[in-house]
PDB file of C-alpha atoms in Angstrom:
ATOM      1  CA  GLY A  82       0.223  -0.121   0.158  1.00  0.00           C
ATOM      2  CA  ALA A  83       0.753   3.908  -0.021  1.00  0.00           C
ATOM      3  CA  VAL A  84       2.223   3.911  -3.555  1.00  0.00           C
ATOM      4  CA  VAL A  85       2.881   7.225  -5.091  1.00  0.00           C
ATOM      5  CA  SER A  86       3.543   7.891  -8.873  1.00  0.00           C
ATOM      6  CA  GLN A  87       4.758  10.550 -11.024  1.00  0.00           C
ATOM      7  CA  HIS A  88       4.508  11.289 -14.475  1.00  0.00           C
ATOM      8  CA  PRO A  89       6.896  11.698 -16.415  1.00  0.00           C
ATOM      9  CA  SER A  90       9.627  10.223 -14.865  1.00  0.00           C
ATOM     10  CA  TRP A  91      11.847  12.439 -17.059  1.00  0.00           C
ATOM     11  CA  VAL A  92      11.284  15.240 -19.670  1.00  0.00           C
ATOM     12  CA  ILE A  93      13.486  17.454 -21.773  1.00  0.00           C
ATOM     13  CA  CYS A  94      11.958  20.576 -22.841  1.00  0.00           C
ATOM     14  CA  LYS A  95      13.387  23.983 -24.544  1.00  0.00           C
ATOM     15  CA  SER A  96      13.792  27.111 -22.660  1.00  0.00           C
ATOM     16  CA  GLY A  97      10.686  29.265 -22.498  1.00  0.00           C
ATOM     17  CA  THR A  98       8.120  26.342 -22.732  1.00  0.00           C
ATOM     18  CA  SER A  99       6.092  25.155 -19.597  1.00  0.00           C
ATOM     19  CA  VAL A 100       5.980  21.401 -18.404  1.00  0.00           C
ATOM     20  CA  LYS A 101       3.468  19.577 -16.074  1.00  0.00           C
ATOM     21  CA  ILE A 102       4.165  16.966 -13.765  1.00  0.00           C
ATOM     22  CA  GLU A 103       1.856  14.698 -12.059  1.00  0.00           C
ATOM     23  CA  CYS A 104       1.780  13.054  -8.654  1.00  0.00           C
ATOM     24  CA  ARG A 105      -0.844  10.560  -7.872  1.00  0.00           C
ATOM     25  CA  SER A 106      -1.385   8.621  -4.865  1.00  0.00           C
ATOM     26  CA  LEU A 107      -2.643   5.152  -6.403  1.00  0.00           C
ATOM     27  CA  ASP A 108      -4.077   3.467  -3.462  1.00  0.00           C
ATOM     28  CA  PHE A 109      -5.018   5.831  -0.561  1.00  0.00           C
ATOM     29  CA  GLN A 110      -6.314   9.503  -0.659  1.00  0.00           C
ATOM     30  CA  ALA A 111      -3.837  12.299   0.133  1.00  0.00           C
ATOM     31  CA  THR A 112      -5.303  15.687   1.769  1.00  0.00           C
ATOM     32  CA  THR A 113      -1.705  16.979   1.700  1.00  0.00           C
ATOM     33  CA  MET A 114       1.006  16.641  -0.683  1.00  0.00           C
ATOM     34  CA  PHE A 115       4.559  17.818  -0.872  1.00  0.00           C
ATOM     35  CA  TRP A 116       6.613  18.984  -3.848  1.00  0.00           C
ATOM     36  CA  TYR A 117      10.516  18.702  -3.417  1.00  0.00           C
ATOM     37  CA  ARG A 118      13.334  19.871  -5.531  1.00  0.00           C
ATOM     38  CA  GLN A 119      16.670  18.137  -5.379  1.00  0.00           C
ATOM     39  CA  PHE A 120      19.833  19.608  -7.128  1.00  0.00           C
ATOM     40  CA  PRO A 121      22.896  17.303  -7.800  1.00  0.00           C
ATOM     41  CA  LYS A 122      24.804  16.230  -4.631  1.00  0.00           C
ATOM     42  CA  GLN A 123      22.253  18.445  -2.696  1.00  0.00           C
ATOM     43  CA  SER A 124      19.360  17.337  -0.248  1.00  0.00           C
ATOM     44  CA  LEU A 125      15.805  17.884  -0.865  1.00  0.00           C
ATOM     45  CA  MET A 126      14.457  21.274  -1.104  1.00  0.00           C
ATOM     46  CA  LEU A 127      10.640  21.819  -0.071  1.00  0.00           C
ATOM     47  CA  MET A 128       9.249  23.801  -2.589  1.00  0.00           C
ATOM     48  CA  ALA A 129       5.597  23.833  -1.563  1.00  0.00           C
ATOM     49  CA  THR A 130       2.754  22.386   0.317  1.00  0.00           C
ATOM     50  CA  SER A 131      -0.469  21.670  -1.281  1.00  0.00           C
ATOM     51  CA  ASN A 132      -4.019  20.784   0.354  1.00  0.00           C
ATOM     52  CA  GLU A 133      -6.782  19.482  -1.538  1.00  0.00           C
ATOM     53  CA  GLY A 134      -8.870  22.282  -2.628  1.00  0.00           C
ATOM     54  CA  SER A 135      -7.114  25.175  -1.473  1.00  0.00           C
ATOM     55  CA  LYS A 136      -4.015  27.233  -2.488  1.00  0.00           C
ATOM     56  CA  ALA A 137      -0.740  25.768  -2.071  1.00  0.00           C
ATOM     57  CA  THR A 138       1.894  27.307   0.292  1.00  0.00           C
ATOM     58  CA  TYR A 139       5.288  28.164  -0.960  1.00  0.00           C
ATOM     59  CA  GLU A 140       8.332  28.070   0.753  1.00  0.00           C
ATOM     60  CA  GLN A 141      10.507  31.128   0.738  1.00  0.00           C
ATOM     61  CA  GLY A 142      12.301  31.993  -2.285  1.00  0.00           C
ATOM     62  CA  VAL A 143      10.191  29.676  -4.439  1.00  0.00           C
ATOM     63  CA  GLU A 144       8.212  31.696  -7.167  1.00  0.00           C
ATOM     64  CA  LYS A 145       4.342  30.747  -6.895  1.00  0.00           C
ATOM     65  CA  ASP A 146       3.846  32.260 -10.422  1.00  0.00           C
ATOM     66  CA  LYS A 147       6.581  30.076 -11.881  1.00  0.00           C
ATOM     67  CA  PHE A 148       5.758  26.861 -10.177  1.00  0.00           C
ATOM     68  CA  LEU A 149       2.059  26.531 -10.319  1.00  0.00           C
ATOM     69  CA  ILE A 150       0.763  23.906  -7.965  1.00  0.00           C
ATOM     70  CA  ASN A 151      -2.687  22.545  -8.696  1.00  0.00           C
ATOM     71  CA  HIS A 152      -4.149  19.844  -5.809  1.00  0.00           C
ATOM     72  CA  ALA A 153      -7.947  19.264  -7.650  1.00  0.00           C
ATOM     73  CA  SER A 154      -8.339  16.040  -5.933  1.00  0.00           C
ATOM     74  CA  LEU A 155      -7.220  13.769  -3.175  1.00  0.00           C
ATOM     75  CA  THR A 156      -5.208  11.577  -5.273  1.00  0.00           C
ATOM     76  CA  LEU A 157      -3.521  13.972  -7.830  1.00  0.00           C
ATOM     77  CA  SER A 158      -1.489  16.898  -7.533  1.00  0.00           C
ATOM     78  CA  THR A 159       0.242  18.816 -10.327  1.00  0.00           C
ATOM     79  CA  LEU A 160       3.559  20.862 -10.637  1.00  0.00           C
ATOM     80  CA  THR A 161       3.641  22.858 -13.463  1.00  0.00           C
ATOM     81  CA  VAL A 162       6.865  24.746 -14.372  1.00  0.00           C
ATOM     82  CA  THR A 163       6.370  27.812 -16.461  1.00  0.00           C
ATOM     83  CA  SER A 164       8.667  29.490 -19.090  1.00  0.00           C
ATOM     84  CA  ALA A 165      11.203  26.868 -18.028  1.00  0.00           C
ATOM     85  CA  HIS A 166      14.956  27.854 -17.989  1.00  0.00           C
ATOM     86  CA  PRO A 167      17.978  25.686 -17.934  1.00  0.00           C
ATOM     87  CA  GLU A 168      18.473  26.564 -14.079  1.00  0.00           C
ATOM     88  CA  ASP A 169      15.200  25.103 -13.307  1.00  0.00           C
ATOM     89  CA  SER A 170      16.698  21.546 -14.535  1.00  0.00           C
ATOM     90  CA  SER A 171      16.579  19.622 -11.312  1.00  0.00           C
ATOM     91  CA  PHE A 172      15.204  16.192  -9.835  1.00  0.00           C
ATOM     92  CA  TYR A 173      11.416  17.051  -8.704  1.00  0.00           C
ATOM     93  CA  ILE A 174       9.961  14.830  -6.235  1.00  0.00           C
ATOM     94  CA  CYS A 175       6.392  14.792  -4.399  1.00  0.00           C
ATOM     95  CA  SER A 176       5.347  13.123  -1.476  1.00  0.00           C
ATOM     96  CA  ALA A 177       1.888  12.323  -0.430  1.00  0.00           C
ATOM     97  CA  GLY A 178       0.573  12.751   3.292  1.00  0.00           C
ATOM     98  CA  GLY A 179      -0.769   9.633   4.824  1.00  0.00           C
ATOM     99  CA  GLN A 180      -3.327   9.517   7.390  1.00  0.00           C
ATOM    100  CA  ALA A 181      -0.909  10.214  10.328  1.00  0.00           C
ATOM    101  CA  ARG A 182       0.635  13.662  10.072  1.00  0.00           C
ATOM    102  CA  ASN A 183       4.118  12.054  10.396  1.00  0.00           C
ATOM    103  CA  GLU A 184       3.564   9.895   7.301  1.00  0.00           C
ATOM    104  CA  GLN A 185       4.985  10.946   3.882  1.00  0.00           C
ATOM    105  CA  TYR A 186       5.128   8.623   0.979  1.00  0.00           C
ATOM    106  CA  PHE A 187       7.413   9.683  -1.739  1.00  0.00           C
ATOM    107  CA  GLY A 188       6.957   9.359  -5.757  1.00  0.00           C
ATOM    108  CA  PRO A 189       9.722   8.134  -7.790  1.00  0.00           C
ATOM    109  CA  GLY A 190      10.751  11.731  -8.994  1.00  0.00           C
ATOM    110  CA  THR A 191      10.602  13.364 -12.286  1.00  0.00           C
ATOM    111  CA  ARG A 192      13.949  14.277 -14.166  1.00  0.00           C
ATOM    112  CA  LEU A 193      13.614  17.789 -15.852  1.00  0.00           C
ATOM    113  CA  THR A 194      16.146  19.018 -18.096  1.00  0.00           C
ATOM    114  CA  VAL A 195      15.854  22.263 -19.795  1.00  0.00           C
ATOM    115  CA  THR A 196      17.531  22.861 -22.948  1.00  0.00           C
TER     116      THR A 196
ATOM    117  CA  GLY B 177      17.262  28.384  13.192  1.00  0.00           C
ATOM    118  CA  GLN B 178      16.601  24.733  12.093  1.00  0.00           C
ATOM    119  CA  ASN B 179      19.456  22.867  11.110  1.00  0.00           C
ATOM    120  CA  ILE B 180      20.522  19.063  10.408  1.00  0.00           C
ATOM    121  CA  ASP B 181      24.083  18.018  10.620  1.00  0.00           C
ATOM    122  CA  GLN B 182      25.402  14.775   9.039  1.00  0.00           C
ATOM    123  CA  PRO B 183      28.835  13.767   7.656  1.00  0.00           C
ATOM    124  CA  THR B 184      29.262  14.411   3.944  1.00  0.00           C
ATOM    125  CA  GLU B 185      30.687  11.163   3.121  1.00  0.00           C
ATOM    126  CA  MET B 186      31.891   7.728   4.673  1.00  0.00           C
ATOM    127  CA  THR B 187      33.623   4.661   3.406  1.00  0.00           C
ATOM    128  CA  ALA B 188      33.139   1.321   5.014  1.00  0.00           C
ATOM    129  CA  THR B 189      34.118  -2.336   3.758  1.00  0.00           C
ATOM    130  CA  GLU B 190      31.693  -4.920   2.501  1.00  0.00           C
ATOM    131  CA  GLY B 191      30.365  -7.087   5.719  1.00  0.00           C
ATOM    132  CA  ALA B 192      31.514  -4.438   8.157  1.00  0.00           C
ATOM    133  CA  ILE B 193      29.138  -2.510  10.016  1.00  0.00           C
ATOM    134  CA  VAL B 194      29.216   1.616   9.825  1.00  0.00           C
ATOM    135  CA  GLN B 195      27.430   4.149  11.855  1.00  0.00           C
ATOM    136  CA  ILE B 196      26.282   7.298  10.431  1.00  0.00           C
ATOM    137  CA  ASN B 197      25.228  10.042  12.755  1.00  0.00           C
ATOM    138  CA  CYS B 198      23.300  12.947  12.749  1.00  0.00           C
ATOM    139  CA  THR B 199      22.428  15.981  15.064  1.00  0.00           C
ATOM    140  CA  TYR B 200      19.603  18.213  14.507  1.00  0.00           C
ATOM    141  CA  GLN B 201      17.989  21.408  15.796  1.00  0.00           C
ATOM    142  CA  THR B 202      14.389  22.114  15.050  1.00  0.00           C
ATOM    143  CA  SER B 203      11.323  24.099  16.197  1.00  0.00           C
ATOM    144  CA  GLY B 204       9.443  21.292  17.919  1.00  0.00           C
ATOM    145  CA  PHE B 205       9.873  17.774  17.009  1.00  0.00           C
ATOM    146  CA  ASN B 206       7.619  15.048  15.694  1.00  0.00           C
ATOM    147  CA  GLY B 207      10.297  12.696  14.891  1.00  0.00           C
ATOM    148  CA  LEU B 208      13.485  11.595  13.081  1.00  0.00           C
ATOM    149  CA  PHE B 209      13.632   9.704   9.867  1.00  0.00           C
ATOM    150  CA  TRP B 210      16.151   8.164   7.988  1.00  0.00           C
ATOM    151  CA  TYR B 211      16.124   7.685   3.962  1.00  0.00           C
ATOM    152  CA  GLN B 212      18.258   5.742   1.481  1.00  0.00           C
ATOM    153  CA  GLN B 213      18.572   7.378  -1.846  1.00  0.00           C
ATOM    154  CA  HIS B 214      20.456   5.796  -4.576  1.00  0.00           C
ATOM    155  CA  ALA B 215      21.728   8.027  -7.476  1.00  0.00           C
ATOM    156  CA  GLY B 216      19.037   9.257  -9.858  1.00  0.00           C
ATOM    157  CA  GLU B 217      16.154   7.690  -7.713  1.00  0.00           C
ATOM    158  CA  ALA B 218      13.984   9.312  -5.100  1.00  0.00           C
ATOM    159  CA  PRO B 219      14.342   8.503  -1.328  1.00  0.00           C
ATOM    160  CA  THR B 220      13.136   5.379   0.243  1.00  0.00           C
ATOM    161  CA  PHE B 221      12.026   5.323   3.810  1.00  0.00           C
ATOM    162  CA  LEU B 222      14.398   3.473   6.534  1.00  0.00           C
ATOM    163  CA  SER B 223      13.243   4.255   9.945  1.00  0.00           C
ATOM    164  CA  TYR B 224      10.988   6.532  12.047  1.00  0.00           C
ATOM    165  CA  ASN B 225      12.198   7.374  15.629  1.00  0.00           C
ATOM    166  CA  VAL B 226       9.904   9.596  17.788  1.00  0.00           C
ATOM    167  CA  LEU B 227      10.914   8.028  21.275  1.00  0.00           C
ATOM    168  CA  ASP B 228      14.441   7.729  22.813  1.00  0.00           C
ATOM    169  CA  GLY B 229      16.155   4.344  22.022  1.00  0.00           C
ATOM    170  CA  LEU B 230      16.820   2.113  19.548  1.00  0.00           C
ATOM    171  CA  GLU B 231      14.800   0.666  16.563  1.00  0.00           C
ATOM    172  CA  GLU B 232      15.875  -2.628  14.573  1.00  0.00           C
ATOM    173  CA  LYS B 233      14.682  -3.660  11.704  1.00  0.00           C
ATOM    174  CA  GLY B 234      17.180  -6.427   9.838  1.00  0.00           C
ATOM    175  CA  ARG B 235      20.341  -5.181   9.204  1.00  0.00           C
ATOM    176  CA  PHE B 236      19.609  -1.617   9.980  1.00  0.00           C
ATOM    177  CA  SER B 237      19.001   0.036  13.261  1.00  0.00           C
ATOM    178  CA  SER B 238      18.207   3.511  14.320  1.00  0.00           C
ATOM    179  CA  PHE B 239      18.764   5.499  17.441  1.00  0.00           C
ATOM    180  CA  LEU B 240      17.372   8.560  19.092  1.00  0.00           C
ATOM    181  CA  SER B 241      18.305  10.685  21.811  1.00  0.00           C
ATOM    182  CA  ARG B 242      16.116  13.608  21.992  1.00  0.00           C
ATOM    183  CA  SER B 243      17.548  15.234  25.118  1.00  0.00           C
ATOM    184  CA  LYS B 244      20.889  15.438  22.847  1.00  0.00           C
ATOM    185  CA  GLY B 245      19.287  16.164  19.233  1.00  0.00           C
ATOM    186  CA  TYR B 246      21.244  13.180  18.195  1.00  0.00           C
ATOM    187  CA  SER B 247      20.388  10.080  16.003  1.00  0.00           C
ATOM    188  CA  TYR B 248      22.264   7.502  14.144  1.00  0.00           C
ATOM    189  CA  LEU B 249      21.730   5.113  11.688  1.00  0.00           C
ATOM    190  CA  LEU B 250      23.634   1.620  12.173  1.00  0.00           C
ATOM    191  CA  LEU B 251      23.786  -0.690   8.806  1.00  0.00           C
ATOM    192  CA  LYS B 252      25.249  -4.053   9.654  1.00  0.00           C
ATOM    193  CA  GLU B 253      26.697  -6.900   7.336  1.00  0.00           C
ATOM    194  CA  LEU B 254      27.465  -4.286   4.806  1.00  0.00           C
ATOM    195  CA  GLN B 255      26.678  -5.178   1.269  1.00  0.00           C
ATOM    196  CA  MET B 256      27.758  -3.535  -2.085  1.00  0.00           C
ATOM    197  CA  LYS B 257      24.263  -2.559  -2.635  1.00  0.00           C
ATOM    198  CA  ASP B 258      24.312  -0.301   0.509  1.00  0.00           C
ATOM    199  CA  SER B 259      26.286   2.049  -1.440  1.00  0.00           C
ATOM    200  CA  ALA B 260      23.979   5.145  -1.610  1.00  0.00           C
ATOM    201  CA  SER B 261      23.272   8.414   0.110  1.00  0.00           C
ATOM    202  CA  TYR B 262      21.670   8.241   3.690  1.00  0.00           C
ATOM    203  CA  LEU B 263      19.251  11.160   4.301  1.00  0.00           C
ATOM    204  CA  CYS B 264      18.549  12.159   8.139  1.00  0.00           C
ATOM    205  CA  ALA B 265      15.410  14.351   8.518  1.00  0.00           C
ATOM    206  CA  ALA B 266      13.544  15.884  11.468  1.00  0.00           C
ATOM    207  CA  MET B 267       9.991  16.773  11.275  1.00  0.00           C
ATOM    208  CA  ASP B 268       9.410  19.957  13.022  1.00  0.00           C
ATOM    209  CA  SER B 269       6.224  21.168  15.028  1.00  0.00           C
ATOM    210  CA  ASN B 270       4.604  22.014  11.730  1.00  0.00           C
ATOM    211  CA  TYR B 271       5.181  18.227  10.733  1.00  0.00           C
ATOM    212  CA  GLN B 272       7.473  19.652   8.034  1.00  0.00           C
ATOM    213  CA  LEU B 273      10.731  17.575   7.011  1.00  0.00           C
ATOM    214  CA  ILE B 274      13.860  19.337   7.712  1.00  0.00           C
ATOM    215  CA  TRP B 275      16.587  17.364   5.395  1.00  0.00           C
ATOM    216  CA  GLY B 276      19.988  16.872   6.051  1.00  0.00           C
ATOM    217  CA  ALA B 277      22.497  17.082   3.054  1.00  0.00           C
ATOM    218  CA  GLY B 278      22.872  13.286   3.055  1.00  0.00           C
ATOM    219  CA  THR B 279      25.629  11.165   3.605  1.00  0.00           C
ATOM    220  CA  LYS B 280      27.347   9.152   0.884  1.00  0.00           C
ATOM    221  CA  LEU B 281      28.284   5.924   1.905  1.00  0.00           C
ATOM    222  CA  ILE B 282      30.938   4.155  -0.296  1.00  0.00           C
ATOM    223  CA  ILE B 283      31.403   0.451   0.181  1.00  0.00           C
ATOM    224  CA  LYS B 284      34.442  -1.200  -0.620  1.00  0.00           C
ATOM    225  CA  PRO B 285      34.937  -4.938  -1.312  1.00  0.00           C
TER     226      PRO B 285
END
């Protein structure tokens, strides 16, 4: 149980285009989903926390107009990187909160490369 | 401020035991997590401690001392596949995970 999927697993896009990443909880409902970014040889950095049916809470320094998060249902959250630039190239990982507040289940990650 | 410290890199020999230490400072505390992350993959959950003491799970054990803000992950009977980064993360009063930079563990034959 507690499986989280992400799609796509990797994507290459041209600078200036937008990319949407989906995060799904496959066998449970997730009221809260988290989006992380990880640059090479660095740890995970929380970008935003999204709650189903409400606006996402962004961490300091993360542009909410650039990284659009939608959590339209209890099993799906999407992250859209708008007007992507090469510096947005990173590993994006989502996690879904479980029933207990100390539970987080991670997706497999999405490797984004912007050329 | 909130902070997690763990060694950047460690090297150990196949079949041996290695202990990876982690110290933390957070606003409130709701548990200490250890994750394993292989290159290019997402973290996978290893352990969770919220009470003081040792939790053993097969070859892996995790220890927590809340009064000292200290945890360690103990890996026994090391295998080559254990070569990975090990991430320590503390959950603060808002149930947010504060992540360490990770310890890269290199296993040598």
